[in-house]
Each structure stands twice: as structure tokens, then as C-alpha cells.
């Protein structure tokens, strides 16, 4: 099972829409896909029309002995399941702090699911905390949506600085530009650079689009109601790029060993 | 949709289903994992014959290990029409789906046979909403109705009276240690003959390489049993059938070799850099052409009276009652004693030959050892019912590891030689493209490297097999004391 976390220190950068749309595309391609909503705001859960309530809350999530499988809900889409969020997830940090080997805890909870799913997408809450560290340890790739603005790029630089010292060996950090508004000079300028500040951005960029915002009214992935729009095509491209980077064992091996 | 499976129902036995269907004008692959209700879908561009025709990804990864190199054959075709109702909550989240399904099934063996499938009401649960599902089933039952859980494939197989699992069942093999040697060997041979007869039709039709493979294994076992357990049948009989089956082995050889090349070609291609892969296409075309030719030749051989008469005579001989008195040394000896003696001898030969192989020994020596191992393996398998299952399994397991090493080594050596021969054959019908030559060079280099690695592993594999613990089991089971 490939674990891909959509993560950013900064909020409002398009994490949820990225996670939802990529997970949908992954399921559509025939991969058994699970999306895990770890954000107490429960936006992903809302998009999939599932009740944001998890039996046992964050306490059972961290300390529970029973498999997470019983908390999973099927979505309205073939091959795509959801592990919903709960408001108590705002306290996961506290629960992890009380656990043994807190950073490895989430990875341990995920492991039994790898039989049933090929891809797991995690929609993370913003911020950097013990939960994020746990996610880093559990994931194969970290997709970092970045708006081409000073603050967003600064948040990415912060993350990369942190990663320099604390990156788990298997984790790949894949930043990409999100909510790119071509009408703004600053967006054009920043998004034209694909590297800089130690970051190597993916080629795909997600444009700013009102269709993406409408996911909230449709409560469905973009491709189900606006398949022809630019943003849908951009997500598709991003998905292929992420798959190319993370899909085959060889790609991983190559990246790890040779760094290209 | 067309359900596909291997001739021996590997997917069905795993509990999974694989099908292709045209959905909204696109060819789609449908796969249902074992024990799960819903299908995963994947768009594909052509009907797959083998697992490597599928795009790389989840579905292929999941079925690859069970399907292996077997051909995917259509097992049933069904045309389904359904009306779907979703049960939703106030958020319009689907909690349960009802499908009222009707359709027709077509028998792929006889496409003229079409039968209407009984209408079915399916209740499809959604993960995480088990309570809704259970309550719905209970409500339906209260009304005196029943939800249908059978899969359309099962229905189609049932109405066409095909029983997937029965087709792979093996007959019971019953040997008692005090059975007369000749009778016991007749029972061993009868099993092999049955295997040949079973695979004959599939081999003629060339639907899957496995038919020929199994046929050849049965022929080899027969030859091995005739040679390894002497003096149970009259000498004239043994001689006649040893010659006969040796001919059969030779007649089936070329097609099998070509099967092996065709099966390994995609693997070679997979190891090449992407830009070189298409360069192997002329080789593939050449091999296929040769295969058609050789297969035709083989079918002709199998249609000759020589073949028919030999099989008939062999069958008649096996069915004939054993003479009450005979001068043949082993005919009336109890098989328990005879088997131990033969296995002991074969084991001794393996150990002796293996020990004489040094790091610098030529590949032929390993090949000879490989043949000895095969003989030992067949004997162990023929006489397995005489001994404790666990012991035999352990010995066969240890032997298998050694055999795998020797088999791989031999394959790499042979494949290098045959690649040269193939390129020669290819150049006979026109100039060979430069890219193809380069691709072949690269494949040869890889084969050589693999040969080197397996050769290096030989000593340790042999050491494991000739280990004191393994030998002790041999001694205990087949040792002097027992005989």
C-alpha cells in the first residue's frame, strides 16, 4: 500500500480538494483506495456526505486495539472508501503524547489496512505537531500544496528546513503549486520557478478555479460534475505525475539511491 | 461481460472474478477480489490473453502470482441488464443498493447455446453500513422473499453444467507397502497415462502451454519409472515402451521449447531498457511462426497410428492381470521394500554426483545432476503414499530447492544457446535489424549474469540438501533397517 499524505503547515492551501480529487482518480483507475480524514474540521468527510463521527474518537484511534477497518465507510464511488474525521481529532496530539512510541503509532495503526487497499491518501490538518511527525513516519510521500505567495512559500521553506534534519529515509516530499491565479503577477512570477529555496516543485500546477470551490455545494469530486474544466485536467495531470513518482518500485528505488 | 479464467480455474479457486466488458463504449476490465462484493474497474485497450497483457497496476499485481503464465480463457459470457435503486440518507449518502438483474448467458465453448438467466434481486451492502444491510435482509425475508447472492458466473456455469473444481480433481492414489511390485508400478503408470490422456485434447487445441507441459511431465515420469524400477515387467515390454515414450518425448520437445521461449520473452523484454524493448518484436514473430509450424507437426504425430497403437497397447498391458508366478526379480517383491531400495539408490547417486561438482566444473555436470535429482524426485512422488506425508514433504521440499537452482542454471545456459540459434534462424529469412541484435546482446549479458549468480548459489544449496539432518530422514525412511 502506498501512503500519500497531503500536508501543509499552512491552512487553506487546497489540501482537502487535492486529497479528495486524487483519491477519486486513483479509485477510478482500478486501485483500491482509502482516504483518511485526519483534520477535525472534517471537510473531506463532508465532501463524501458521511457523518463526521467516529466511535471512540481520538482516544480509540490512538490507543485502540481493534482494527481501524470497522470505522471505514464506503463512499458513493466504486473502489473508494473513507476513514471519517471526528471533532475529537483536535486532541490527537495529547493522545499520542500519552502513547508509547508516539511517532510510530499511526504507522502501526495503518499497517493492517495494507492488505485491503493499494493507495491510502491522508488529508492532514495544518500545523506541525506530533501528529504530523506520526504522518511523516507512516507515509511514503508527502504532497505539499503551495500557493504561489510569500507566506505559503515561506511555510514550505519551514517544512523543508525541518525535513533536512528529521526526514524519515523512505519519505519523499513533493511540493506543487496550488490555487495558481494567472491574473496575479506574483502568482505568475513565483510559480514560474520550479526550484528554489531547496524545493523542487512538481510540474503540475492546480489553477485557481471556482469549480473547485463548488465541490462544497456538489459534495463530490471535481471530475464527477465538471470533468471538462481546467482544474479537473490539472488534477488528472498531477495524479499521473504523483503516480509516476511513487507508482513503481523502481521509481522509488531510483529516487532513493540516485536522487533523480 | 465475459468472465475469463485459466483452464484450471485459478481465479475461481481463489474466490476472485475477472471479466471484461464494454461499458459506455469502452473496453473495461473488471476484477472482484476474493470474498468482496464489488468489482474494481480498469479501462483497457484490448482483450487480455495473458496477465502481462494487462496494464501494470493493482489488478495485475493482485492476480499475477496465481495466474502466472497461464492463458486467460473465456469461461462464460453473460449479458446483464439491471435496474438500480439506491437507499440514501438525508445527506444523499448511499447506504445500500438494490439491483434487479436479468440477462442471458452464452456458452463460450458453444456460442449457439444461449440461456436466459433467472431474474435476481441483489442487495449490495456499503462498507460501514452493515446494520442497514442486515435490517433490509431481515425485512425482505419477513415478506417471504429472498435476496440473491449468487454471482452471474456461478449461474451461467450451473446452467451449462460446468463444474470448475471437478476438472482439476486428481484421482486417489492408493499404495500399500505389501502390494506386489508389478501391481504397484502398474498403478503408478496408470496415473501417468491418465494425465497424458487428460491433457491430450488441450494440447491439440493449443489453448494453454500447460497442457503440453503436463503431458510431457507424465511422459517423463513414465520413462523414469520404467528405467528406475527395473525387473517388474517383462523385458520386452519395458524395452518397447521405453522406446515408445522416448519417441513421444522427442516429438513434443520442439513445441515445448518454443513455449518456454515465448513465455520468457516478455520477461527478457521487461529487463531491457525501455527503448530496446520493441526491438525484440522480430524474435517474437519468428518464434510464433515456428511455433505454429511445430505445433502442426506435433498434432500430425499425435494423429498417427504409431501413437494410437502405442497408447492402446500400453493401456491394455496396464489393465492385464499380473501373472501369479514370474521369474522377474522385482515383480513379486512387496513395493514397500522395492521403493525404499530404489529411492536409496537414487539418493546415493545425487549425493555422489553433487559432491564431485567443484567451482570450476562445466555446466554439463550440473545438468547431469539435475537429471539425477529429477529421477529421485519422481520416485519420492510415486511412492509418497507409502510414507508419512510430513517426512516426504520435507524431503521433497529440500530437493525442490536444489532442483530450482539447477533448473534455473540450466535454463540460463540453454536460453543463451538458443538465443544464438534463434538469431541464426532469423537471419536465414532476411537481415536482422541492428536494434534487435543489440537487444539480444543485452539479454545475453543478463542471462550470463543470472547464470553466474545461480552457479554461485549452487554449493550452498547442495550443502543444504546433503545436510546431515536431511540425510538422516532419508536413512530413517528408506534405510537398510527398514528394507
CSV table of C-alpha atoms in Angstrom, one decimal, chain A residues 19-249:
chain,number,residue,atom,x,y,z
A,19,UNK,CA,-6.7,14.6,-1.4
A,20,UNK,CA,-10.4,14.1,-2.5
A,21,UNK,CA,-9.7,14.5,-6.2
A,22,UNK,CA,-6.6,12.4,-6.3
A,23,UNK,CA,-8.2,9.7,-4.2
A,24,UNK,CA,-11.1,9.7,-6.6
A,25,UNK,CA,-8.8,9.4,-9.7
A,26,UNK,CA,-6.9,6.7,-8.0
A,27,UNK,CA,-10.1,4.6,-7.4
A,28,UNK,CA,-11.2,5.3,-10.9
A,29,UNK,CA,-8.0,3.8,-12.2
A,30,UNK,CA,-8.8,0.5,-10.6
A,31,UNK,CA,-6.7,0.9,-7.4
A,32,UNK,CA,-8.4,0.0,-4.1
A,33,UNK,CA,-8.3,3.4,-2.4
A,34,UNK,CA,-8.8,4.7,1.1
A,35,UNK,CA,-8.9,8.3,2.1
A,36,UNK,CA,-8.3,9.2,5.7
A,37,UNK,CA,-9.6,12.5,7.0
A,38,UNK,CA,-7.4,13.4,9.9
A,39,UNK,CA,-8.5,17.0,10.0
A,40,UNK,CA,-11.0,17.7,12.9
A,41,UNK,CA,-12.7,20.2,10.5
A,42,UNK,CA,-13.9,17.1,8.6
A,43,UNK,CA,-14.1,18.7,5.2
A,44,UNK,CA,-13.2,15.5,3.4
A,45,UNK,CA,-15.8,13.7,5.4
A,46,UNK,CA,-18.3,16.4,4.5
A,47,UNK,CA,-17.5,16.1,0.8
A,48,UNK,CA,-18.2,12.4,0.8
A,49,UNK,CA,-21.5,13.0,2.6
A,50,UNK,CA,-20.5,10.9,5.6
A,51,UNK,CA,-21.3,11.8,9.2
A,52,UNK,CA,-18.2,13.2,10.9
A,53,UNK,CA,-18.4,11.0,13.9
A,54,UNK,CA,-16.0,8.2,14.9
A,55,UNK,CA,-16.8,5.7,17.7
A,56,UNK,CA,-14.3,6.2,20.4
A,57,UNK,CA,-12.9,9.4,18.9
A,58,UNK,CA,-9.2,10.2,19.0
A,59,UNK,CA,-8.6,8.1,22.1
A,60,UNK,CA,-9.6,4.9,20.5
A,61,UNK,CA,-8.0,5.9,17.3
A,62,UNK,CA,-4.6,6.2,19.0
A,63,UNK,CA,-4.9,3.6,21.8
A,64,UNK,CA,-7.5,1.2,20.4
A,65,UNK,CA,-6.6,-2.4,19.9
A,66,UNK,CA,-9.3,-3.1,17.3
A,67,UNK,CA,-8.6,-2.6,13.6
A,68,UNK,CA,-9.4,0.7,12.0
A,69,UNK,CA,-11.3,-1.3,9.4
A,70,UNK,CA,-14.5,-1.2,11.4
A,71,UNK,CA,-14.5,2.6,11.2
A,72,UNK,CA,-14.3,2.7,7.4
A,73,UNK,CA,-17.3,3.8,5.4
A,74,UNK,CA,-17.8,3.1,1.7
A,75,UNK,CA,-18.4,6.3,-0.3
A,76,UNK,CA,-20.8,6.8,-3.2
A,77,UNK,CA,-17.9,5.9,-5.6
A,78,UNK,CA,-16.7,2.4,-6.6
A,79,UNK,CA,-13.4,1.4,-5.0
A,80,UNK,CA,-13.1,4.4,-2.8
A,81,UNK,CA,-13.6,4.2,1.0
A,82,UNK,CA,-13.3,6.8,3.7
A,83,UNK,CA,-12.0,6.8,7.2
A,84,UNK,CA,-14.0,9.7,8.5
A,85,UNK,CA,-12.9,12.5,10.8
A,86,UNK,CA,-14.2,13.3,14.3
A,87,UNK,CA,-14.2,16.6,16.1
A,88,UNK,CA,-12.1,15.0,18.9
A,89,UNK,CA,-9.2,14.7,16.4
A,90,UNK,CA,-8.2,18.1,17.6
A,91,UNK,CA,-6.8,16.2,20.6
A,92,UNK,CA,-4.8,13.5,18.8
A,93,UNK,CA,-1.6,15.2,19.9
A,94,UNK,CA,-2.5,14.8,23.5
A,95,UNK,CA,-3.4,11.2,23.0
A,96,UNK,CA,-0.2,10.5,21.0
A,97,UNK,CA,1.8,12.1,23.7
A,98,UNK,CA,0.5,9.6,26.2
A,99,UNK,CA,1.2,6.7,23.9
A,100,UNK,CA,4.3,4.6,23.7
A,101,UNK,CA,6.5,5.4,20.7
A,102,UNK,CA,4.1,8.2,19.7
A,103,UNK,CA,5.7,8.9,16.3
A,104,UNK,CA,5.3,5.2,15.2
A,105,UNK,CA,1.8,4.9,16.5
A,106,UNK,CA,-0.1,6.0,13.4
A,107,UNK,CA,2.0,3.8,11.1
A,108,UNK,CA,1.2,0.9,13.4
A,109,UNK,CA,-2.5,1.6,13.2
A,110,UNK,CA,-2.4,1.8,9.4
A,111,UNK,CA,-0.4,-1.3,8.7
A,112,UNK,CA,-3.2,-3.9,9.0
A,113,UNK,CA,-5.1,-2.0,6.2
A,114,UNK,CA,-2.4,-2.6,3.7
A,115,UNK,CA,-4.0,-5.9,2.7
A,116,UNK,CA,-7.2,-4.3,1.6
A,117,UNK,CA,-6.0,-1.1,-0.1
A,118,UNK,CA,-3.5,-0.2,-2.7
A,119,UNK,CA,-3.4,3.5,-2.0
A,120,UNK,CA,-4.1,5.5,1.1
A,121,UNK,CA,-4.5,9.3,0.9
A,122,UNK,CA,-4.3,11.2,4.2
A,123,UNK,CA,-5.9,14.6,4.4
A,124,UNK,CA,-3.9,16.2,7.2
A,125,UNK,CA,-4.7,19.1,9.5
A,126,UNK,CA,-2.5,22.2,9.1
A,127,UNK,CA,0.3,22.9,11.5
A,128,UNK,CA,3.3,20.9,12.6
A,129,UNK,CA,2.9,18.7,15.6
A,130,UNK,CA,3.3,15.2,17.0
A,131,UNK,CA,0.5,14.1,14.6
A,132,UNK,CA,2.4,15.4,11.6
A,133,UNK,CA,5.5,13.6,12.8
A,134,UNK,CA,3.4,10.4,13.0
A,135,UNK,CA,2.2,11.0,9.5
A,136,UNK,CA,5.7,11.5,8.2
A,137,UNK,CA,6.7,8.2,9.7
A,138,UNK,CA,3.7,6.4,8.2
A,139,UNK,CA,3.8,7.9,4.7
A,140,UNK,CA,5.7,7.2,1.5
A,141,UNK,CA,5.1,10.6,0.0
A,142,UNK,CA,4.2,14.0,1.3
A,143,UNK,CA,2.3,16.1,-1.2
A,144,UNK,CA,2.6,19.7,-0.3
A,145,UNK,CA,0.1,22.1,-2.0
A,146,UNK,CA,1.7,25.6,-2.0
A,147,UNK,CA,0.0,28.8,-3.1
A,148,UNK,CA,2.5,31.0,-5.1
A,149,UNK,CA,2.5,33.6,-2.3
A,150,UNK,CA,5.2,34.7,0.0
A,151,UNK,CA,3.6,33.2,3.1
A,152,UNK,CA,2.9,29.9,1.6
A,153,UNK,CA,6.3,29.5,0.1
A,154,UNK,CA,7.8,30.5,3.5
A,155,UNK,CA,5.7,27.8,5.2
A,156,UNK,CA,7.2,25.3,2.7
A,157,UNK,CA,10.7,26.5,3.4
A,158,UNK,CA,10.0,26.0,7.1
A,159,UNK,CA,8.9,22.4,6.4
A,160,UNK,CA,11.9,21.7,4.2
A,161,UNK,CA,14.2,23.0,6.9
A,162,UNK,CA,12.6,20.7,9.4
A,163,UNK,CA,12.8,17.8,6.9
A,164,UNK,CA,16.6,18.3,6.5
A,165,UNK,CA,17.1,17.0,10.0
A,166,UNK,CA,14.0,14.9,10.6
A,167,UNK,CA,13.0,13.4,7.3
A,168,UNK,CA,12.4,9.6,7.6
A,169,UNK,CA,14.5,7.9,5.0
A,170,UNK,CA,11.6,6.5,3.0
A,171,UNK,CA,9.6,9.7,2.8
A,172,UNK,CA,9.6,11.8,-0.4
A,173,UNK,CA,8.5,15.4,-0.2
A,174,UNK,CA,6.6,16.5,-3.3
A,175,UNK,CA,5.6,20.2,-3.3
A,176,UNK,CA,3.4,21.5,-6.1
A,177,UNK,CA,1.7,24.9,-6.8
A,178,UNK,CA,-1.9,25.0,-6.0
A,179,UNK,CA,-4.7,27.7,-6.4
A,180,UNK,CA,-2.5,29.4,-9.0
A,181,UNK,CA,-4.2,32.6,-10.2
A,182,UNK,CA,-2.7,33.6,-13.5
A,183,UNK,CA,-4.2,37.1,-13.3
A,184,UNK,CA,-1.9,37.9,-10.4
A,185,UNK,CA,1.7,38.9,-11.3
A,186,UNK,CA,3.1,37.5,-8.1
A,187,UNK,CA,1.5,34.1,-8.7
A,188,UNK,CA,2.9,34.0,-12.2
A,189,UNK,CA,6.3,35.0,-11.0
A,190,UNK,CA,6.6,32.6,-8.1
A,191,UNK,CA,5.0,29.7,-10.0
A,192,UNK,CA,7.4,30.1,-12.9
A,193,UNK,CA,10.3,28.9,-10.7
A,194,UNK,CA,10.2,25.2,-10.3
A,195,UNK,CA,13.1,25.1,-7.9
A,196,UNK,CA,14.5,27.4,-5.3
A,197,UNK,CA,14.8,27.5,-1.5
A,198,UNK,CA,15.8,23.9,-1.7
A,199,UNK,CA,12.4,22.9,-3.1
A,200,UNK,CA,11.8,21.0,-6.3
A,201,UNK,CA,8.2,21.6,-7.4
A,202,UNK,CA,6.2,19.1,-9.4
A,203,UNK,CA,5.4,20.1,-12.9
A,204,UNK,CA,1.7,20.1,-12.5
A,205,UNK,CA,0.0,23.2,-11.1
A,206,UNK,CA,-3.6,23.4,-10.0
A,207,UNK,CA,-5.2,26.6,-11.2
A,208,UNK,CA,-7.4,28.7,-9.0
A,209,UNK,CA,-10.9,27.7,-10.0
A,210,UNK,CA,-14.4,28.5,-8.8
A,211,UNK,CA,-15.3,25.0,-9.9
A,212,UNK,CA,-13.0,23.6,-7.2
A,213,UNK,CA,-14.8,25.8,-4.6
A,214,UNK,CA,-18.1,24.3,-5.8
A,215,UNK,CA,-17.1,20.9,-4.5
A,216,UNK,CA,-18.7,22.1,-1.3
A,217,UNK,CA,-22.1,22.5,-3.0
A,218,UNK,CA,-21.8,19.4,-5.1
A,219,UNK,CA,-20.3,17.4,-2.3
A,220,UNK,CA,-18.4,15.3,-4.8
A,221,UNK,CA,-15.0,15.1,-6.5
A,222,UNK,CA,-14.5,17.6,-9.3
A,223,UNK,CA,-14.4,15.1,-12.1
A,224,UNK,CA,-18.0,14.0,-11.4
A,225,UNK,CA,-19.6,17.3,-12.1
A,226,UNK,CA,-17.0,19.4,-14.1
A,227,UNK,CA,-14.9,16.8,-15.8
A,228,UNK,CA,-14.0,19.2,-18.7
A,229,UNK,CA,-12.7,22.1,-16.6
A,230,UNK,CA,-9.0,23.2,-16.4
A,231,UNK,CA,-8.8,22.3,-12.8
A,232,UNK,CA,-10.1,18.8,-13.4
A,233,UNK,CA,-7.5,18.3,-16.1
A,234,UNK,CA,-4.8,19.7,-13.8
A,235,UNK,CA,-5.7,17.2,-11.0
A,236,UNK,CA,-5.6,14.4,-13.6
A,237,UNK,CA,-2.1,15.5,-14.6
A,238,UNK,CA,-1.0,15.8,-11.0
A,239,UNK,CA,-2.3,12.4,-10.3
A,240,UNK,CA,-0.3,10.9,-13.2
A,241,UNK,CA,2.8,12.8,-12.1
A,242,UNK,CA,2.4,11.6,-8.5
A,243,UNK,CA,1.9,8.0,-9.7
A,244,UNK,CA,4.9,8.3,-11.9
A,245,UNK,CA,7.0,9.4,-8.9
A,246,UNK,CA,5.5,6.9,-6.5
A,247,UNK,CA,4.0,4.2,-8.6
A,248,UNK,CA,6.6,1.7,-9.3
A,249,UNK,CA,9.1,0.2,-7.0
